[in-house]
Amino acid sequence: MTASAGLIPALALFAALLALPAGAQTAAPMDSSTTPPSGVTQTAPAPPPPPEKVTPEPTPQGATGPTSAQPEVTAFDIAVRAPQPVKDLLERHLELQRYRAVTDLDEAELARLMVLAERNVRNLVGTLGYFSPTITITREGGTVASGQRPTIVVAVEPGQATTIGAVAIDFAGDIAQSPDPDAQTQRANIQRDWRLSVGQRFTQDAWDSAKTQALRDLVARRYPAGKLAGSLADVDAPEHSAALSLKLDSGPLYRLGPMQVTGVERYDPVLVPRLARLSTGAPYDQYQLVEAQQRLAASGYFDSAYIFVDPESDPNAAPVQVQVREAKLQKIILGVGVTTDTGPRASVEHTHLRVPGTNWRAVSKLQLEKKAPFAQTEWTSIPDESSWRWVALARAERVDDDELVTRSGRLRFGRTQAGDRIDRNVYLQYDRASVSGSGQINSSAADVGDGSALTANYVWTGRYFDSLIAPNKGYGLGFELGAGSTMGSQHLPLGRAVGRWLGIVPLERGRIALRAEGGAVIAKDSARIPGTLLFRTGGDTTVRGYGYRDIGIKLDNGVIAPGRYLAVGSVEYQRPMMKDGRPSEWENTFFIDAGAVADNPKDMKPSVGIGTGVRWRSPIGPLQIDLAYGVKPKQFRLHVSVGFVF
């Protein structure tokens, strides 16, 4: 040995300094600077992907390396004898691992490393909540002098795990003394949702995670500058108990100030604040910023949107920073697909976000399929201060029901308002339907839905689900009211009403989905009401076990025609499939559907379908595959659909 005789003790001392703090009876307070940065995130853009896992380079001979690196050569072996998960932790993080490539160790240096390792092991085991372990470190096998590689054996009996004793969560700043009920509720929720309750096992990871979550709950609403003012885990090793104390400093209450937008060039500058719908003077709420950001991104006008509030700004009027990247002015979307209702289809959709000479958006679509091809164009203005837009629509469609072919046209003009949960529409609509085909023989125009009408309509839809993509609980309801007159040779008054409801009830394992829909058209029997305003049902999303629009009024010639009254109901049990004892992304369902169409309520006779199916929570919404048995036709049908719509 030459120069390394002085180097190894220094390295050993350096390793001791790098070791975790000693697991004595009291852990030092932790200031806010040690809290993970995610605890104070102001907005909710998609987080960056985690870094790829990199395998450390092997530690070269004569050098020290990270505990996770394999040495090029091995001066000694390490054997850990301990129960899981203590063994895994020590094998990954034991400081002795760093010196396995140092081949010129003498007996004294190896002995010093073994002495330092005892403290390192105690600290590591303490992070798992074991503060009274029995640790034995011995050497087996050869000696350095003999040139034989020794084995250092680390044996640990962790003893009894430490559990949580008393928990004290204190507050400072505005949240501590504010009389505002919203602040008091937030404070109570932080205490209620604390993750380490009395009696739970104490670990360092759980302690750090609980503090981080409490801070996130603090800064998510009202207090973006909140911080962790202090924390203490007071461990009583003989009693195997840890008393926890935490102090959260909210700082001042923040209110939203004026919106500062960057990135808008081709669109009207008022578009961003009207889509974002953030009120100046409202208390800071991260969830509302996220929703505003999502509205901007989903509007079609922007490829990306980023909203944040600077915690260093004036709390009384914190500017809302909005950064957007505009979408291309025009785009074309080509699509192909298949459904069990209408078969294969292909579509082309063109969007112009600012039609020349206006600030209106035009979306035009052509869809080709065997049973229901259509062409449609819809023009909408930008929203006003109350989120109302003008809308104009034209649609031409051909529906082939094998025996009846209905060629229809629709013109609509009105206003629409899309809210966070509630949508409203007010419009005038002209409908025209021309019916042909073999099924028209010996049937009147009124029977098969050949006619035209002009109506004034109001549509209201409310969605109160926990998720609009894949809901687990909540309900949605909607209704349509229309009144007008038939056109053509006779002008007869008509009224139309439709109501829909969907409720999802969570169970201990799975959920129950209940669905109901009803509709009525009131007019004289002789009124020629277009089939687009009448009712037929059956298919993937209505009554399974029946074909698309197979449920209607059976005429004397055997043709199924539309009717003036509709009733549909469904009960479905959705049960998650388990994988490794936990719910997977797949579900199994059992359902009963029923529907009826008639020209008189007393003639309503339900058509029932029963069956089972599977669901997959895909990125674009639930994929549904159902096998249903239609009681009336006495046959099975396969139904496939994607997405959740109400």
PDB file of N, CA, C and O in Angstrom, residues 269-319:
ATOM      1  N   PRO A 269     -58.851  38.836 -30.668  1.00  0.00           N
ATOM      2  CA  PRO A 269     -58.244  38.765 -29.329  1.00  0.00           C
ATOM      3  C   PRO A 269     -59.233  38.428 -28.212  1.00  0.00           C
ATOM      4  O   PRO A 269     -58.819  37.933 -27.159  1.00  0.00           O
ATOM      5  N   VAL A 270     -60.535  38.679 -28.419  1.00  0.00           N
ATOM      6  CA  VAL A 270     -61.505  38.383 -27.364  1.00  0.00           C
ATOM      7  C   VAL A 270     -61.799  36.894 -27.263  1.00  0.00           C
ATOM      8  O   VAL A 270     -62.448  36.454 -26.303  1.00  0.00           O
ATOM      9  N   LEU A 271     -61.321  36.100 -28.225  1.00  0.00           N
ATOM     10  CA  LEU A 271     -61.654  34.683 -28.250  1.00  0.00           C
ATOM     11  C   LEU A 271     -61.136  33.954 -27.008  1.00  0.00           C
ATOM     12  O   LEU A 271     -61.853  33.170 -26.386  1.00  0.00           O
ATOM     13  N   VAL A 272     -59.879  34.218 -26.619  1.00  0.00           N
ATOM     14  CA  VAL A 272     -59.276  33.492 -25.500  1.00  0.00           C
ATOM     15  C   VAL A 272     -60.022  33.752 -24.189  1.00  0.00           C
ATOM     16  O   VAL A 272     -60.419  32.802 -23.505  1.00  0.00           O
ATOM     17  N   PRO A 273     -60.228  35.003 -23.769  1.00  0.00           N
ATOM     18  CA  PRO A 273     -60.943  35.186 -22.498  1.00  0.00           C
ATOM     19  C   PRO A 273     -62.377  34.656 -22.519  1.00  0.00           C
ATOM     20  O   PRO A 273     -62.883  34.185 -21.494  1.00  0.00           O
ATOM     21  N   ARG A 274     -63.030  34.688 -23.673  1.00  0.00           N
ATOM     22  CA  ARG A 274     -64.400  34.189 -23.728  1.00  0.00           C
ATOM     23  C   ARG A 274     -64.448  32.661 -23.646  1.00  0.00           C
ATOM     24  O   ARG A 274     -65.386  32.097 -23.087  1.00  0.00           O
ATOM     25  N   LEU A 275     -63.441  31.991 -24.187  1.00  0.00           N
ATOM     26  CA  LEU A 275     -63.384  30.537 -24.065  1.00  0.00           C
ATOM     27  C   LEU A 275     -62.918  30.116 -22.679  1.00  0.00           C
ATOM     28  O   LEU A 275     -63.395  29.122 -22.120  1.00  0.00           O
ATOM     29  N   ALA A 276     -61.980  30.872 -22.101  1.00  0.00           N
ATOM     30  CA  ALA A 276     -61.436  30.500 -20.796  1.00  0.00           C
ATOM     31  C   ALA A 276     -62.451  30.671 -19.672  1.00  0.00           C
ATOM     32  O   ALA A 276     -62.500  29.879 -18.733  1.00  0.00           O
ATOM     33  N   ARG A 277     -63.251  31.726 -19.737  1.00  0.00           N
ATOM     34  CA  ARG A 277     -64.305  31.974 -18.751  1.00  0.00           C
ATOM     35  C   ARG A 277     -63.757  32.055 -17.315  1.00  0.00           C
ATOM     36  O   ARG A 277     -64.257  31.389 -16.401  1.00  0.00           O
ATOM     37  N   LEU A 278     -62.702  32.836 -17.111  1.00  0.00           N
ATOM     38  CA  LEU A 278     -62.141  33.079 -15.786  1.00  0.00           C
ATOM     39  C   LEU A 278     -62.513  34.489 -15.343  1.00  0.00           C
ATOM     40  O   LEU A 278     -62.239  35.463 -16.054  1.00  0.00           O
ATOM     41  N   SER A 279     -63.129  34.607 -14.185  1.00  0.00           N
ATOM     42  CA  SER A 279     -63.640  35.893 -13.715  1.00  0.00           C
ATOM     43  C   SER A 279     -62.571  36.658 -12.951  1.00  0.00           C
ATOM     44  O   SER A 279     -61.956  36.118 -12.021  1.00  0.00           O
ATOM     45  N   THR A 280     -62.346  37.905 -13.334  1.00  0.00           N
ATOM     46  CA  THR A 280     -61.429  38.769 -12.603  1.00  0.00           C
ATOM     47  C   THR A 280     -61.950  38.992 -11.184  1.00  0.00           C
ATOM     48  O   THR A 280     -63.125  39.285 -10.985  1.00  0.00           O
ATOM     49  N   GLY A 281     -61.074  38.832 -10.210  1.00  0.00           N
ATOM     50  CA  GLY A 281     -61.453  38.995  -8.812  1.00  0.00           C
ATOM     51  C   GLY A 281     -61.834  37.701  -8.119  1.00  0.00           C
ATOM     52  O   GLY A 281     -61.989  37.682  -6.889  1.00  0.00           O
ATOM     53  N   ALA A 282     -61.972  36.609  -8.869  1.00  0.00           N
ATOM     54  CA  ALA A 282     -62.316  35.322  -8.264  1.00  0.00           C
ATOM     55  C   ALA A 282     -61.102  34.758  -7.529  1.00  0.00           C
ATOM     56  O   ALA A 282     -59.961  34.969  -7.940  1.00  0.00           O
ATOM     57  N   PRO A 283     -61.304  34.040  -6.415  1.00  0.00           N
ATOM     58  CA  PRO A 283     -60.171  33.408  -5.731  1.00  0.00           C
ATOM     59  C   PRO A 283     -59.451  32.423  -6.650  1.00  0.00           C
ATOM     60  O   PRO A 283     -60.080  31.765  -7.487  1.00  0.00           O
ATOM     61  N   TYR A 284     -58.146  32.342  -6.491  1.00  0.00           N
ATOM     62  CA  TYR A 284     -57.340  31.406  -7.270  1.00  0.00           C
ATOM     63  C   TYR A 284     -57.836  29.981  -7.047  1.00  0.00           C
ATOM     64  O   TYR A 284     -58.076  29.557  -5.913  1.00  0.00           O
ATOM     65  N   ASP A 285     -57.993  29.236  -8.135  1.00  0.00           N
ATOM     66  CA  ASP A 285     -58.430  27.843  -8.058  1.00  0.00           C
ATOM     67  C   ASP A 285     -57.737  27.089  -9.185  1.00  0.00           C
ATOM     68  O   ASP A 285     -58.019  27.317 -10.366  1.00  0.00           O
ATOM     69  N   GLN A 286     -56.822  26.214  -8.827  1.00  0.00           N
ATOM     70  CA  GLN A 286     -56.059  25.476  -9.829  1.00  0.00           C
ATOM     71  C   GLN A 286     -56.975  24.640 -10.713  1.00  0.00           C
ATOM     72  O   GLN A 286     -56.748  24.530 -11.922  1.00  0.00           O
ATOM     73  N   TYR A 287     -58.038  24.071 -10.127  1.00  0.00           N
ATOM     74  CA  TYR A 287     -58.947  23.250 -10.915  1.00  0.00           C
ATOM     75  C   TYR A 287     -59.631  24.086 -11.999  1.00  0.00           C
ATOM     76  O   TYR A 287     -59.801  23.625 -13.137  1.00  0.00           O
ATOM     77  N   GLN A 288     -60.005  25.324 -11.676  1.00  0.00           N
ATOM     78  CA  GLN A 288     -60.634  26.181 -12.679  1.00  0.00           C
ATOM     79  C   GLN A 288     -59.648  26.571 -13.770  1.00  0.00           C
ATOM     80  O   GLN A 288     -60.017  26.689 -14.949  1.00  0.00           O
ATOM     81  N   LEU A 289     -58.385  26.775 -13.409  1.00  0.00           N
ATOM     82  CA  LEU A 289     -57.374  27.063 -14.421  1.00  0.00           C
ATOM     83  C   LEU A 289     -57.193  25.867 -15.354  1.00  0.00           C
ATOM     84  O   LEU A 289     -57.033  26.028 -16.564  1.00  0.00           O
ATOM     85  N   VAL A 290     -57.211  24.668 -14.779  1.00  0.00           N
ATOM     86  CA  VAL A 290     -57.081  23.461 -15.593  1.00  0.00           C
ATOM     87  C   VAL A 290     -58.256  23.351 -16.562  1.00  0.00           C
ATOM     88  O   VAL A 290     -58.081  23.056 -17.754  1.00  0.00           O
ATOM     89  N   GLU A 291     -59.466  23.584 -16.064  1.00  0.00           N
ATOM     90  CA  GLU A 291     -60.641  23.502 -16.936  1.00  0.00           C
ATOM     91  C   GLU A 291     -60.582  24.551 -18.041  1.00  0.00           C
ATOM     92  O   GLU A 291     -60.934  24.267 -19.193  1.00  0.00           O
ATOM     93  N   ALA A 292     -60.149  25.766 -17.700  1.00  0.00           N
ATOM     94  CA  ALA A 292     -60.013  26.812 -18.718  1.00  0.00           C
ATOM     95  C   ALA A 292     -58.983  26.407 -19.765  1.00  0.00           C
ATOM     96  O   ALA A 292     -59.178  26.615 -20.974  1.00  0.00           O
ATOM     97  N   GLN A 293     -57.897  25.834 -19.317  1.00  0.00           N
ATOM     98  CA  GLN A 293     -56.852  25.376 -20.232  1.00  0.00           C
ATOM     99  C   GLN A 293     -57.378  24.286 -21.150  1.00  0.00           C
ATOM    100  O   GLN A 293     -57.095  24.283 -22.359  1.00  0.00           O
ATOM    101  N   GLN A 294     -58.169  23.374 -20.598  1.00  0.00           N
ATOM    102  CA  GLN A 294     -58.744  22.299 -21.404  1.00  0.00           C
ATOM    103  C   GLN A 294     -59.763  22.842 -22.403  1.00  0.00           C
ATOM    104  O   GLN A 294     -59.859  22.344 -23.531  1.00  0.00           O
ATOM    105  N   ARG A 295     -60.534  23.851 -22.004  1.00  0.00           N
ATOM    106  CA  ARG A 295     -61.490  24.446 -22.941  1.00  0.00           C
ATOM    107  C   ARG A 295     -60.765  25.073 -24.126  1.00  0.00           C
ATOM    108  O   ARG A 295     -61.213  24.952 -25.271  1.00  0.00           O
ATOM    109  N   LEU A 296     -59.672  25.750 -23.868  1.00  0.00           N
ATOM    110  CA  LEU A 296     -58.906  26.357 -24.957  1.00  0.00           C
ATOM    111  C   LEU A 296     -58.345  25.283 -25.882  1.00  0.00           C
ATOM    112  O   LEU A 296     -58.415  25.399 -27.110  1.00  0.00           O
ATOM    113  N   ALA A 297     -57.774  24.228 -25.285  1.00  0.00           N
ATOM    114  CA  ALA A 297     -57.163  23.175 -26.098  1.00  0.00           C
ATOM    115  C   ALA A 297     -58.210  22.399 -26.890  1.00  0.00           C
ATOM    116  O   ALA A 297     -57.929  21.923 -27.991  1.00  0.00           O
ATOM    117  N   ALA A 298     -59.421  22.257 -26.316  1.00  0.00           N
ATOM    118  CA  ALA A 298     -60.467  21.478 -26.979  1.00  0.00           C
ATOM    119  C   ALA A 298     -61.297  22.307 -27.956  1.00  0.00           C
ATOM    120  O   ALA A 298     -62.138  21.752 -28.666  1.00  0.00           O
ATOM    121  N   SER A 299     -61.089  23.611 -27.999  1.00  0.00           N
ATOM    122  CA  SER A 299     -61.913  24.479 -28.845  1.00  0.00           C
ATOM    123  C   SER A 299     -61.649  24.274 -30.322  1.00  0.00           C
ATOM    124  O   SER A 299     -62.481  24.620 -31.164  1.00  0.00           O
ATOM    125  N   GLY A 300     -60.481  23.732 -30.670  1.00  0.00           N
ATOM    126  CA  GLY A 300     -60.109  23.575 -32.069  1.00  0.00           C
ATOM    127  C   GLY A 300     -59.307  24.734 -32.611  1.00  0.00           C
ATOM    128  O   GLY A 300     -58.666  24.615 -33.659  1.00  0.00           O
ATOM    129  N   TYR A 301     -59.319  25.869 -31.900  1.00  0.00           N
ATOM    130  CA  TYR A 301     -58.580  27.042 -32.368  1.00  0.00           C
ATOM    131  C   TYR A 301     -57.090  26.978 -32.025  1.00  0.00           C
ATOM    132  O   TYR A 301     -56.291  27.686 -32.631  1.00  0.00           O
ATOM    133  N   PHE A 302     -56.730  26.143 -31.048  1.00  0.00           N
ATOM    134  CA  PHE A 302     -55.351  26.153 -30.564  1.00  0.00           C
ATOM    135  C   PHE A 302     -54.814  24.728 -30.468  1.00  0.00           C
ATOM    136  O   PHE A 302     -55.513  23.813 -30.029  1.00  0.00           O
ATOM    137  N   ASP A 303     -53.553  24.567 -30.870  1.00  0.00           N
ATOM    138  CA  ASP A 303     -52.887  23.278 -30.727  1.00  0.00           C
ATOM    139  C   ASP A 303     -52.455  23.036 -29.293  1.00  0.00           C
ATOM    140  O   ASP A 303     -52.359  21.885 -28.849  1.00  0.00           O
ATOM    141  N   SER A 304     -52.165  24.101 -28.557  1.00  0.00           N
ATOM    142  CA  SER A 304     -51.775  23.955 -27.156  1.00  0.00           C
ATOM    143  C   SER A 304     -52.147  25.224 -26.412  1.00  0.00           C
ATOM    144  O   SER A 304     -52.283  26.304 -27.005  1.00  0.00           O
ATOM    145  N   ALA A 305     -52.317  25.091 -25.109  1.00  0.00           N
ATOM    146  CA  ALA A 305     -52.643  26.228 -24.254  1.00  0.00           C
ATOM    147  C   ALA A 305     -52.014  26.003 -22.889  1.00  0.00           C
ATOM    148  O   ALA A 305     -51.985  24.868 -22.389  1.00  0.00           O
ATOM    149  N   TYR A 306     -51.510  27.078 -22.302  1.00  0.00           N
ATOM    150  CA  TYR A 306     -50.837  26.991 -21.007  1.00  0.00           C
ATOM    151  C   TYR A 306     -51.267  28.193 -20.182  1.00  0.00           C
ATOM    152  O   TYR A 306     -51.135  29.345 -20.627  1.00  0.00           O
ATOM    153  N   ILE A 307     -51.834  27.942 -18.996  1.00  0.00           N
ATOM    154  CA  ILE A 307     -52.332  29.008 -18.126  1.00  0.00           C
ATOM    155  C   ILE A 307     -51.661  28.887 -16.765  1.00  0.00           C
ATOM    156  O   ILE A 307     -51.600  27.798 -16.200  1.00  0.00           O
ATOM    157  N   PHE A 308     -51.174  30.007 -16.252  1.00  0.00           N
ATOM    158  CA  PHE A 308     -50.555  29.965 -14.926  1.00  0.00           C
ATOM    159  C   PHE A 308     -50.670  31.335 -14.257  1.00  0.00           C
ATOM    160  O   PHE A 308     -50.900  32.367 -14.907  1.00  0.00           O
ATOM    161  N   VAL A 309     -50.509  31.312 -12.934  1.00  0.00           N
ATOM    162  CA  VAL A 309     -50.485  32.520 -12.121  1.00  0.00           C
ATOM    163  C   VAL A 309     -49.160  32.543 -11.373  1.00  0.00           C
ATOM    164  O   VAL A 309     -48.793  31.557 -10.728  1.00  0.00           O
ATOM    165  N   ASP A 310     -48.438  33.648 -11.454  1.00  0.00           N
ATOM    166  CA  ASP A 310     -47.139  33.773 -10.804  1.00  0.00           C
ATOM    167  C   ASP A 310     -47.343  34.036  -9.310  1.00  0.00           C
ATOM    168  O   ASP A 310     -47.936  35.053  -8.934  1.00  0.00           O
ATOM    169  N   PRO A 311     -46.845  33.146  -8.421  1.00  0.00           N
ATOM    170  CA  PRO A 311     -47.015  33.373  -6.976  1.00  0.00           C
ATOM    171  C   PRO A 311     -46.291  34.608  -6.461  1.00  0.00           C
ATOM    172  O   PRO A 311     -46.576  35.063  -5.353  1.00  0.00           O
ATOM    173  N   GLU A 312     -45.369  35.159  -7.265  1.00  0.00           N
ATOM    174  CA  GLU A 312     -44.647  36.354  -6.843  1.00  0.00           C
ATOM    175  C   GLU A 312     -45.392  37.637  -7.209  1.00  0.00           C
ATOM    176  O   GLU A 312     -44.919  38.735  -6.915  1.00  0.00           O
ATOM    177  N   SER A 313     -46.543  37.510  -7.865  1.00  0.00           N
ATOM    178  CA  SER A 313     -47.292  38.688  -8.289  1.00  0.00           C
ATOM    179  C   SER A 313     -48.167  39.214  -7.157  1.00  0.00           C
ATOM    180  O   SER A 313     -48.200  38.663  -6.053  1.00  0.00           O
ATOM    181  N   ASP A 314     -48.895  40.293  -7.435  1.00  0.00           N
ATOM    182  CA  ASP A 314     -49.765  40.928  -6.444  1.00  0.00           C
ATOM    183  C   ASP A 314     -50.905  39.984  -6.076  1.00  0.00           C
ATOM    184  O   ASP A 314     -51.715  39.612  -6.931  1.00  0.00           O
ATOM    185  N   PRO A 315     -51.013  39.569  -4.813  1.00  0.00           N
ATOM    186  CA  PRO A 315     -52.071  38.623  -4.443  1.00  0.00           C
ATOM    187  C   PRO A 315     -53.476  39.160  -4.672  1.00  0.00           C
ATOM    188  O   PRO A 315     -54.403  38.382  -4.908  1.00  0.00           O
ATOM    189  N   ASN A 316     -53.648  40.466  -4.608  1.00  0.00           N
ATOM    190  CA  ASN A 316     -54.984  41.040  -4.743  1.00  0.00           C
ATOM    191  C   ASN A 316     -55.476  41.054  -6.184  1.00  0.00           C
ATOM    192  O   ASN A 316     -56.680  41.146  -6.420  1.00  0.00           O
ATOM    193  N   ALA A 317     -54.556  40.986  -7.142  1.00  0.00           N
ATOM    194  CA  ALA A 317     -54.933  40.976  -8.559  1.00  0.00           C
ATOM    195  C   ALA A 317     -53.807  40.316  -9.345  1.00  0.00           C
ATOM    196  O   ALA A 317     -53.097  40.965 -10.114  1.00  0.00           O
ATOM    197  N   ALA A 318     -53.650  39.014  -9.157  1.00  0.00           N
ATOM    198  CA  ALA A 318     -52.561  38.284  -9.807  1.00  0.00           C
ATOM    199  C   ALA A 318     -52.875  38.100 -11.285  1.00  0.00           C
ATOM    200  O   ALA A 318     -53.896  37.489 -11.634  1.00  0.00           O
ATOM    201  N   PRO A 319     -52.038  38.621 -12.178  1.00  0.00           N
ATOM    202  CA  PRO A 319     -52.308  38.469 -13.620  1.00  0.00           C
ATOM    203  C   PRO A 319     -52.362  36.996 -14.020  1.00  0.00           C
ATOM    204  O   PRO A 319     -51.556  36.178 -13.568  1.00  0.00           O
TER     205      PRO A 319
END
